[in-house]
Amino acid sequence: MFDRRLLTNFDWVLILIVLLLATAGVVNLYSATSNGAVHSAFYLKQLTWIGGGLVVALGVSLFDYRHLQYAGFYLYGVNLLLLLFVLVAGEARMGATRWIRLGFMNLQPSELMKIVIIIALAYYLSERSSLFGFSLLELTIPLALIGVPVVMIMKQPDLGTALMVVFIGGTMGMFAGIKKPALIFLGGSGGLLAVGGWFLLHAYQKRRIMTFLNPELDPLGAGYHIIQSKIAVGSGSLWGRGYMHGTQSQLSFLPERHTDFAFSVFAEEWGFSGSFLLLVLYLLLILWGIYIARVAADPFGMFLAVGVTAMLFWHIVVNLAMVIGLLPVVGVPLPLFSYGGTSMLTTMLGVGVLLNVSIRRFVF
Amino acid sequence: MKLKPGWAELPVFRRRFIYLSICAAVVFLLLILRLWYLQGVRSEYYQRLAEKNRSRFLPVEAPRGYVYDRNGNLLLDNRPAFDIVALRQEVEDPEHLFGQLAPLLDVPVPLLRERWVRGKKQPRYQPIMLAGDVNRDCVDRVQENSVHLPGVLVEVKPLRAYPYAELASHLFGYLGMISEQEQRSAAFGGYRPDALVGRAGLEREFESYLRGIDGERRVEVDVRGRELRILNLVAPIPGNKVFMTIRRDIQQVAEDAFGDQSGAIVALDVRNGEILALASRPPYGPASFARGINAEEWQTLLNNPRHPMQDKALRGQYPPGSTFKPVTALAALQSASVNADFSVNCKGSFELGPATYRCWKKGGHGPTDLKKAMRESCDVWFYQAGVATGIDQLSKMAFALGLGKELGFALDTERSGLIPTQQWKKRRFNDRWYDGETVIAAIGQGYVLTTPLQLAVMTATIANGGKVWRPRAVNRVESLDGETLFATEPEMLIDTALDPRALKAVQQGMEAVVNESGGTGWAARLAGIRVAGKTGTAQVVRRKSDEEEERSQGEEIPYQFRDHALFIAYAPAQNPEIAVAVVVEHGEHGGSAAAPIVRAVLASYFSSAGTKPERQR
């Protein structure tokens, strides 16, 4: 049944921010891929993904998100099966097995897990939340919820996505409140895990971290990305080299300049002034997400909004920090900006959830 | 305690929302500060790095695949060629550069400008070629002046090389620059805009096997465009190796034996259709195509009255003349129109109704049986046998021996030749067939047209007892690791059920042509090997009156009106291995002009048969 209030309460602010960012992304992509005969394919494809993504987002916002409470665990279960399927019989690309071929697209279950874990945790946390925070015992279930897919995603191996799931879950947990002893315990064992995990990392992942700490170790290999990205960003200076005039990016100098390093192209061509505006726009998106959580009509909606906002936040921050040399290269796309259908779809699913919660903030 | 409505206003959550917002803002502030550090504080440093530390991507062209003969002799190679190219993004003042380059390259400024403008249509950062395949001196001059030529580079790329110059040019074909249209088509995906692609023959038909995969070189350059070091090199992968069925030595002998004469020769293995040699004369220089041929050179080749660009072995259609006589004999015997003892008394002419058909020998051959008719090429015997047999039986036999239609030779388009039938005449001229036409068809004149390839296949079919094998010039394609990617097998097109006695009689006749006194093919005789063959002379212009013919004997006839000389042969007669067909354009007499060429080829085949040279590369 369609409720007129849904239309009057429609969240134009959110849609406006999303459209501004996506447009900037396409404009940038056009420049980043203009080197070469087939560049048009990239920005045109990105445009179709944006269009498709918006349809998905609006679609998701149509039905009442509260139905998701009960679907959350089933979705979670199905997603785990998909992850298992990927491990057994997925499509291998570039040495990693992350995809299921569907014909019209290649499904990446680990991407989907980012949304599904938000729904599952939001349900659990909203059901069990208390003013005094969770004890360690109460945290075993959410920890397991996060831990199982994370281990499976690490196996693929897809360190970036696994980290994202941990960050999203961690943020939601922290927001829900954790008792001090539990926090200390988690912090301590997290540190131990990190040390122990070093030995579980793939050689290339270790190398990435090592070269992050000292890029000159491998200036032609893994360090190359960081060095070149910093040069591109830095040489943009205050006002940039001008659209389509970035020498670093245009000289096919930057690797993966249309995907993970799209921002370097932007920063080189638009300078600090442009980058600053883009960052402000992203910050507005995050703050608006938090606002939606604050005005949500129920705890489930609140946790959903917090989770989606956390997902966007960590993607943005990790990507930007990587591109400007504050974090190692982990292969996380910049939401709404990097080229890629899966990333666009996941982001738009999240935007749809935010819209959904936002529209229904008065519907009780 | 569970949360109730109104929960979000609880102080504990309100605080958390504030914390969240502050955390987010702080993190973004950190990112902005970092950006400010990179783009504001250190921007000069990074701009300097960007200036100094630029890199270039340069394509590294893959060499085309090697081509070998059946014994592993290298026939097509590659050689390094030097191109002078300019990198668009590093050239600041093109006009100034043209002025500098013109004297060094010895290329006029307008031409340089034209190449530059054309090159700018290519994707950006693709080097623009200003002069291709320049000599060493030119390279030296450019390198000495490199300081004044920012953005100009000397590129080395592999170019097709022809170790045996013009050998087998028509079989190999030539290369040409890819067209803009081709570049947009899927079949040529991944080709560079200045790529050379096969335009004819083997190079075209086996393009997908012969082309390699280009590599890429990433080099670091300084502000002046000087290369500092190679950052990354993706090595090109050369094309695959093609092994042909031809034998280099025989091919060479065949072409040399032609001398300055025009025409075509085909030699093949009668047991499986493998081409041992195939040549069309005069040849063209494929090497000039590899370098890039200009319109003027192209026009010269096209306008040459001897048609060097045409593969006459496949596309030259000639009246077979007397080389057609074995077909007539086989048809007559097989259809029992005449028997093996059929004999005529040749008085120099044959009369049919009001018309008189003359034998080439004015005084006549006297009593003539099949063997003598073959040996001395008596026209009258074949006139009579032909009329007795009828055009439809003649054409049926001709088709069965592989004449009159394409044989499916893979390397280039063939012409079908023409074997006339009553139906054909009706369709073509809307007229009935006359017996007089059968008379001249019986000696391979009139409407009858064949290609040298068909003649060779026909000869092989007579030699091997009736099997028409599809002629093949490529044996197999191997990858660089020696894996077979493509291979041809003997393919029988027609199994002609030839009457063994008829066949025997014709074969004996052909043996007599070469080996018995009075035989017209005496010049093809070989010591130690019995050769069977048949001469032929094909009229280029229809004979006029007797007087005219008398007057125009010998050297006085202009070259283009002289008759074509033909010869077909196989050997050894008892156990045939090789069949050869030769057409010498305007060579006049098969016995004198064409038979020696056949002889040279057979001699080469048998002198070196079984000895295999060292396999190269």
Coordinates of C-alpha atoms in Angstrom, one line a residue, chain B residues 60-478:
Chain B
V60 CA 57.2 -3.3 -28.9
E61 CA 56.1 -4.9 -32.1
A62 CA 56.1 -8.6 -32.3
P63 CA 58.0 -10.3 -35.2
R64 CA 55.8 -12.2 -37.6
G65 CA 56.1 -16.0 -37.6
Y66 CA 58.8 -17.7 -39.6
V67 CA 58.0 -19.7 -42.7
Y68 CA 59.9 -22.8 -43.6
D69 CA 59.9 -25.2 -46.6
R70 CA 59.1 -28.9 -46.2
N71 CA 62.7 -29.6 -45.2
G72 CA 62.9 -26.9 -42.6
N73 CA 64.7 -24.3 -44.7
L74 CA 63.9 -20.8 -43.5
L75 CA 62.0 -19.0 -46.3
L76 CA 60.6 -16.0 -44.5
D77 CA 62.5 -14.2 -41.8
N78 CA 62.5 -10.9 -40.0
R79 CA 65.0 -8.2 -39.9
P80 CA 65.4 -5.1 -37.7
A81 CA 64.2 -1.9 -39.2
F82 CA 64.7 1.6 -37.8
D83 CA 61.8 4.0 -37.7
I84 CA 62.0 7.7 -36.8
V85 CA 59.0 8.4 -34.6
A86 CA 57.8 11.4 -32.6
L87 CA 55.9 11.4 -29.3
R88 CA 53.1 13.8 -29.7
Q89 CA 53.0 14.8 -26.0
E90 CA 56.7 15.6 -26.0
V91 CA 56.8 17.7 -29.1
E92 CA 56.1 21.3 -28.3
D93 CA 56.6 23.0 -31.7
P94 CA 55.9 20.6 -34.5
E95 CA 56.6 23.1 -37.4
H96 CA 60.0 23.8 -35.9
L97 CA 60.7 20.1 -35.6
F98 CA 59.8 19.4 -39.2
G99 CA 62.3 22.0 -40.3
Q100 CA 65.0 20.4 -38.1
L101 CA 64.1 16.9 -39.3
A102 CA 63.6 17.4 -43.0
P103 CA 67.3 17.6 -43.9
L104 CA 68.3 14.8 -41.6
L105 CA 65.7 12.4 -42.9
D106 CA 65.8 13.7 -46.4
V107 CA 62.1 14.0 -46.4
P108 CA 60.4 17.2 -47.4
V109 CA 58.6 19.2 -44.7
P110 CA 55.1 18.9 -46.3
L111 CA 55.4 15.1 -46.2
L112 CA 56.5 15.2 -42.6
R113 CA 53.5 17.5 -41.8
E114 CA 51.2 15.1 -43.6
R115 CA 52.4 12.1 -41.7
W116 CA 52.1 14.0 -38.4
V117 CA 48.5 15.0 -39.1
R118 CA 47.6 11.5 -40.1
G119 CA 49.3 10.2 -37.0
K120 CA 47.3 12.5 -34.8
K121 CA 44.2 10.5 -35.6
Q122 CA 45.7 7.6 -33.7
P123 CA 45.1 7.2 -30.0
R124 CA 47.1 9.7 -27.9
Y125 CA 50.6 8.7 -26.9
Q126 CA 50.9 6.3 -29.8
P127 CA 54.3 7.3 -31.4
I128 CA 53.8 9.0 -34.8
M129 CA 55.9 7.5 -37.5
L130 CA 57.7 10.2 -39.5
A131 CA 60.1 8.0 -41.5
G132 CA 60.0 4.2 -41.8
D133 CA 62.8 1.8 -42.3
V134 CA 65.6 4.4 -42.6
N135 CA 69.2 3.5 -43.2
R136 CA 72.0 3.6 -40.6
D137 CA 73.3 6.9 -41.7
C138 CA 70.0 8.5 -41.1
V139 CA 69.7 6.9 -37.7
D140 CA 73.2 8.3 -36.8
R141 CA 72.2 11.8 -38.0
V142 CA 69.1 11.8 -35.9
Q143 CA 70.9 10.5 -32.8
E144 CA 73.7 13.0 -33.1
N145 CA 71.1 15.8 -33.1
S146 CA 68.8 14.3 -30.5
V147 CA 69.4 17.2 -28.1
H148 CA 67.7 19.5 -30.6
L149 CA 64.9 17.0 -31.3
P150 CA 62.8 16.6 -28.2
G151 CA 60.2 13.9 -28.5
V152 CA 61.9 12.2 -31.5
L153 CA 62.9 8.6 -31.1
V154 CA 64.5 5.9 -33.1
E155 CA 62.4 2.8 -32.8
V156 CA 63.6 -0.6 -33.8
K157 CA 61.0 -3.0 -35.1
P158 CA 61.1 -6.3 -36.9
L159 CA 60.3 -6.2 -40.6
R160 CA 59.6 -9.1 -42.9
A161 CA 62.8 -10.2 -44.6
Y162 CA 63.1 -12.3 -47.7
P163 CA 66.3 -14.4 -47.6
Y164 CA 65.6 -15.6 -51.1
A165 CA 64.5 -12.2 -52.5
E166 CA 61.6 -12.8 -54.9
L167 CA 61.3 -16.5 -54.5
A168 CA 57.7 -17.7 -54.3
S169 CA 56.4 -14.2 -54.0
H170 CA 52.9 -15.2 -55.1
L171 CA 52.8 -18.1 -52.6
F172 CA 53.9 -15.9 -49.7
G173 CA 51.9 -12.8 -50.6
Y174 CA 52.8 -9.5 -49.3
L175 CA 52.1 -7.1 -46.4
G176 CA 50.2 -3.9 -46.3
M177 CA 49.3 -1.2 -43.8
I178 CA 46.1 -1.9 -42.0
S179 CA 43.2 0.3 -43.1
E180 CA 41.2 2.4 -40.8
Q181 CA 38.1 0.4 -41.6
E182 CA 39.9 -2.9 -40.8
Q183 CA 41.2 -1.4 -37.5
R184 CA 37.6 -0.8 -36.4
S185 CA 36.6 -4.4 -37.2
A186 CA 36.6 -7.1 -34.7
A187 CA 38.8 -9.4 -36.8
F188 CA 41.7 -6.9 -36.3
G189 CA 41.3 -6.2 -32.7
G190 CA 44.5 -5.4 -30.9
Y191 CA 46.3 -4.3 -34.1
R192 CA 48.4 -1.1 -33.9
P193 CA 47.2 1.7 -36.3
D194 CA 50.4 1.3 -38.3
A195 CA 50.4 -2.5 -38.2
L196 CA 51.3 -4.4 -41.4
V197 CA 48.8 -7.2 -42.2
G198 CA 48.9 -9.9 -44.8
R199 CA 47.4 -8.7 -48.1
A200 CA 47.8 -11.8 -50.3
G201 CA 48.8 -15.5 -50.3
L202 CA 50.1 -17.2 -47.2
E203 CA 50.6 -13.9 -45.3
R204 CA 46.9 -13.1 -45.7
E205 CA 45.4 -16.6 -45.3
F206 CA 47.5 -17.4 -42.2
E207 CA 47.5 -13.9 -40.8
S208 CA 46.0 -15.1 -37.5
Y209 CA 48.8 -17.6 -37.1
L210 CA 51.6 -15.5 -38.3
R211 CA 50.9 -12.3 -36.3
G212 CA 52.5 -12.2 -32.9
I213 CA 51.4 -10.4 -29.8
D214 CA 52.9 -7.0 -29.3
G215 CA 54.8 -6.3 -26.1
E216 CA 55.2 -3.0 -24.2
R217 CA 58.1 -1.1 -22.8
R218 CA 57.7 1.3 -20.0
V219 CA 60.7 3.6 -19.7
E220 CA 61.5 6.4 -17.4
V221 CA 62.5 9.6 -19.1
D222 CA 63.9 12.9 -18.0
V223 CA 62.5 16.4 -18.8
R224 CA 64.3 16.3 -22.2
G225 CA 62.8 13.0 -23.0
R226 CA 66.0 11.1 -22.6
E227 CA 65.4 7.5 -21.5
L228 CA 66.8 7.0 -18.0
R229 CA 65.9 3.4 -17.5
I230 CA 63.5 0.7 -18.4
L231 CA 60.8 0.3 -15.8
N232 CA 59.0 -2.6 -17.2
L233 CA 59.3 -4.7 -20.3
V234 CA 56.6 -7.0 -21.6
A235 CA 58.3 -9.0 -24.2
P236 CA 56.5 -9.4 -27.5
I237 CA 55.5 -12.9 -28.6
P238 CA 56.5 -13.8 -32.1
G239 CA 54.0 -15.4 -34.5
N240 CA 53.8 -19.1 -35.0
K241 CA 55.9 -21.1 -37.4
V242 CA 54.4 -22.2 -40.7
F243 CA 55.8 -25.2 -42.5
M244 CA 55.0 -25.3 -46.2
T245 CA 55.0 -28.3 -48.5
I246 CA 57.2 -26.6 -51.1
R247 CA 60.9 -27.5 -51.5
R248 CA 63.1 -24.4 -51.6
D249 CA 65.6 -26.0 -54.0
I250 CA 62.9 -27.0 -56.5
Q251 CA 61.1 -23.7 -56.3
Q252 CA 64.4 -21.9 -57.0
V253 CA 65.2 -24.1 -59.9
A254 CA 61.8 -23.7 -61.4
E255 CA 61.9 -19.9 -61.1
D256 CA 65.5 -19.7 -62.4
A257 CA 64.6 -21.9 -65.4
F258 CA 62.0 -19.3 -66.5
G259 CA 64.7 -16.7 -67.1
D260 CA 63.0 -13.5 -68.3
Q261 CA 60.0 -15.4 -69.6
S262 CA 56.5 -14.9 -68.2
G263 CA 54.2 -17.7 -67.2
A264 CA 53.6 -20.1 -64.4
I265 CA 54.8 -23.5 -63.1
V266 CA 53.2 -25.9 -60.6
A267 CA 54.9 -29.0 -59.3
L268 CA 53.1 -31.3 -56.9
D269 CA 53.3 -34.7 -55.3
V270 CA 51.0 -37.0 -57.3
R271 CA 50.4 -39.1 -54.2
N272 CA 48.8 -36.5 -52.0
G273 CA 48.5 -33.1 -53.7
E274 CA 51.3 -31.4 -51.8
I275 CA 52.7 -28.5 -53.8
L276 CA 56.5 -28.9 -54.3
A277 CA 56.9 -25.7 -56.2
L278 CA 54.5 -23.1 -57.5
A279 CA 55.6 -19.9 -59.2
S280 CA 54.2 -17.2 -61.3
R281 CA 56.5 -15.1 -63.5
P282 CA 57.5 -12.3 -63.5
P283 CA 57.7 -12.0 -59.7
Y284 CA 57.2 -8.8 -57.7
G285 CA 59.4 -7.7 -54.9
P286 CA 57.5 -8.4 -51.7
A287 CA 60.3 -6.7 -49.7
S288 CA 59.2 -3.3 -51.0
F289 CA 55.7 -3.9 -49.6
A290 CA 57.1 -4.7 -46.1
R291 CA 58.7 -1.3 -46.1
G292 CA 55.6 0.4 -47.3
I293 CA 55.0 0.9 -51.0
N294 CA 53.9 4.2 -52.4
A295 CA 51.2 4.9 -54.9
E296 CA 53.6 5.4 -57.8
E297 CA 55.3 2.0 -57.3
W298 CA 52.0 0.4 -57.0
Q299 CA 50.7 1.8 -60.2
T300 CA 53.9 0.7 -62.0
L301 CA 53.3 -2.8 -60.8
L302 CA 49.7 -2.8 -61.8
N303 CA 50.4 -1.3 -65.3
N304 CA 53.2 -3.7 -66.1
P305 CA 51.9 -5.6 -69.2
R306 CA 53.3 -8.8 -67.9
H307 CA 51.1 -8.6 -64.8
P308 CA 53.6 -9.4 -62.0
M309 CA 50.9 -9.0 -59.3
Q310 CA 48.7 -11.7 -60.8
D311 CA 49.3 -15.3 -59.6
K312 CA 49.2 -16.9 -63.0
A313 CA 49.5 -20.4 -61.5
L314 CA 46.1 -20.0 -59.9
R315 CA 44.5 -17.2 -61.8
G316 CA 46.0 -17.4 -65.3
Q317 CA 43.4 -19.0 -67.6
Y318 CA 45.0 -20.4 -70.8
P319 CA 43.7 -22.7 -73.5
P320 CA 45.5 -25.9 -72.7
G321 CA 46.2 -26.8 -76.4
S322 CA 47.6 -30.2 -76.9
T323 CA 48.1 -30.8 -73.2
F324 CA 44.4 -31.4 -73.3
K325 CA 44.8 -34.4 -75.6
P326 CA 45.2 -37.0 -72.9
V327 CA 41.7 -35.9 -71.7
T328 CA 40.3 -36.4 -75.2
A329 CA 42.0 -39.8 -75.4
L330 CA 40.7 -41.0 -72.0
A331 CA 37.2 -39.8 -72.8
A332 CA 37.2 -41.5 -76.1
L333 CA 38.5 -44.8 -74.9
Q334 CA 36.5 -44.8 -71.6
S335 CA 33.2 -44.1 -73.5
A336 CA 34.2 -46.8 -76.0
S337 CA 33.6 -44.3 -78.8
V338 CA 36.9 -45.6 -80.2
N339 CA 38.8 -48.7 -79.2
A340 CA 42.5 -49.0 -78.4
D341 CA 43.4 -49.9 -81.9
F342 CA 41.6 -47.0 -83.5
S343 CA 43.8 -45.6 -86.2
V344 CA 43.5 -42.7 -88.7
N345 CA 45.3 -41.9 -91.8
C346 CA 46.4 -38.3 -91.3
K347 CA 46.8 -36.4 -94.5
G348 CA 47.3 -33.1 -92.8
S349 CA 43.6 -32.1 -92.5
F350 CA 40.2 -33.3 -91.3
E351 CA 37.0 -32.4 -93.0
L352 CA 33.7 -32.1 -91.3
G353 CA 30.8 -30.9 -93.4
P354 CA 32.0 -27.8 -95.3
A355 CA 34.8 -27.1 -92.9
T356 CA 38.4 -28.2 -93.0
Y357 CA 40.5 -28.6 -89.8
R358 CA 44.2 -28.8 -90.3
C359 CA 46.8 -30.8 -88.5
W360 CA 49.8 -28.8 -87.2
K361 CA 51.9 -30.9 -89.6
K362 CA 51.1 -29.8 -93.1
G363 CA 52.1 -33.0 -94.8
G364 CA 50.2 -35.2 -92.4
H365 CA 51.3 -38.0 -90.1
G366 CA 50.2 -40.9 -92.3
P367 CA 48.7 -43.9 -90.5
T368 CA 48.4 -42.9 -86.9
D369 CA 47.3 -44.9 -83.8
L370 CA 46.8 -43.5 -80.3
K371 CA 50.4 -43.9 -79.3
K372 CA 51.7 -42.1 -82.3
A373 CA 49.0 -39.5 -82.1
M374 CA 50.1 -38.7 -78.6
R375 CA 53.8 -38.9 -79.3
E376 CA 53.7 -36.6 -82.4
S377 CA 50.6 -34.7 -81.2
C378 CA 48.7 -35.5 -84.4
D379 CA 45.6 -33.3 -84.4
V380 CA 43.6 -35.3 -86.9
W381 CA 43.5 -38.4 -84.7
F382 CA 42.1 -36.2 -81.9
Y383 CA 39.6 -34.4 -84.2
Q384 CA 38.1 -37.7 -85.1
A385 CA 38.2 -39.2 -81.7
G386 CA 36.7 -36.0 -80.3
V387 CA 33.8 -35.9 -82.8
A388 CA 33.1 -39.6 -82.1
T389 CA 33.0 -39.0 -78.4
G390 CA 31.0 -35.9 -78.3
I391 CA 31.4 -32.7 -76.2
D392 CA 29.5 -34.0 -73.2
Q393 CA 31.7 -37.0 -72.7
L394 CA 34.8 -34.9 -73.2
S395 CA 33.7 -32.3 -70.6
K396 CA 32.7 -35.1 -68.2
M397 CA 36.2 -36.5 -68.3
A398 CA 37.8 -33.1 -68.0
F399 CA 35.7 -32.3 -64.9
A400 CA 36.6 -35.7 -63.5
L401 CA 40.3 -34.9 -63.9
G402 CA 40.0 -31.7 -61.9
L403 CA 39.6 -29.2 -64.7
G404 CA 36.9 -26.5 -65.1
K405 CA 36.4 -25.7 -61.4
E406 CA 38.2 -24.4 -58.4
L407 CA 40.3 -27.0 -56.5
G408 CA 40.1 -25.3 -53.1
F409 CA 43.7 -24.2 -52.9
A410 CA 43.9 -22.4 -49.6
L411 CA 46.3 -19.6 -50.2
D412 CA 44.7 -17.5 -52.8
T413 CA 41.6 -17.2 -55.0
E414 CA 41.7 -19.4 -58.0
R415 CA 40.0 -19.0 -61.3
S416 CA 37.8 -21.9 -62.4
G417 CA 39.0 -22.1 -66.0
L418 CA 36.3 -23.2 -68.5
I419 CA 35.2 -26.6 -69.7
P420 CA 32.4 -26.1 -72.2
T421 CA 29.2 -28.2 -72.4
Q422 CA 26.1 -28.0 -74.5
Q423 CA 24.2 -26.6 -71.5
W424 CA 26.9 -24.1 -70.9
K425 CA 26.8 -22.9 -74.5
K426 CA 23.0 -22.6 -74.4
R427 CA 23.2 -20.6 -71.2
R428 CA 26.1 -18.4 -72.3
F429 CA 25.2 -17.7 -75.9
N430 CA 21.7 -19.1 -76.2
D431 CA 22.9 -21.2 -79.1
R432 CA 23.2 -24.9 -79.8
W433 CA 26.5 -26.7 -79.8
Y434 CA 28.2 -27.5 -83.2
D435 CA 30.3 -30.5 -83.9
G436 CA 33.0 -28.2 -85.3
E437 CA 33.3 -26.8 -81.8
T438 CA 33.9 -30.3 -80.5
V439 CA 36.7 -30.7 -83.0
I440 CA 38.6 -27.7 -81.7
A441 CA 37.8 -28.5 -78.0
A442 CA 39.3 -32.0 -78.6
I443 CA 42.7 -30.3 -79.0
G444 CA 42.3 -27.9 -76.1
Q445 CA 41.4 -24.9 -78.1
G446 CA 38.2 -22.9 -78.6
Y447 CA 36.3 -22.3 -75.4
V448 CA 38.5 -24.5 -73.2
L449 CA 40.5 -22.7 -70.6
T450 CA 42.6 -24.1 -67.7
T451 CA 44.8 -22.8 -65.1
P452 CA 48.4 -24.1 -64.6
L453 CA 47.3 -25.5 -61.2
Q454 CA 44.5 -27.5 -62.8
L455 CA 46.8 -28.8 -65.5
A456 CA 49.2 -30.0 -62.8
V457 CA 46.4 -31.7 -60.9
M458 CA 45.1 -33.2 -64.1
T459 CA 48.6 -34.6 -64.8
A460 CA 48.9 -36.0 -61.3
T461 CA 45.5 -37.6 -61.6
I462 CA 46.5 -39.4 -64.8
A463 CA 49.8 -40.4 -63.1
N464 CA 48.3 -41.8 -59.9
G465 CA 45.5 -43.7 -61.6
G466 CA 42.6 -41.4 -61.1
K467 CA 42.7 -39.7 -57.7
V468 CA 42.2 -35.9 -57.7
W469 CA 43.9 -34.6 -54.5
R470 CA 43.2 -31.1 -53.2
P471 CA 46.4 -29.2 -53.9
R472 CA 48.0 -28.0 -50.6
A473 CA 51.0 -25.7 -50.0
V474 CA 50.9 -25.6 -46.2
N475 CA 51.8 -28.6 -44.2
R476 CA 51.3 -27.4 -40.6
V477 CA 51.6 -24.5 -38.2
E478 CA 53.6 -25.0 -35.1

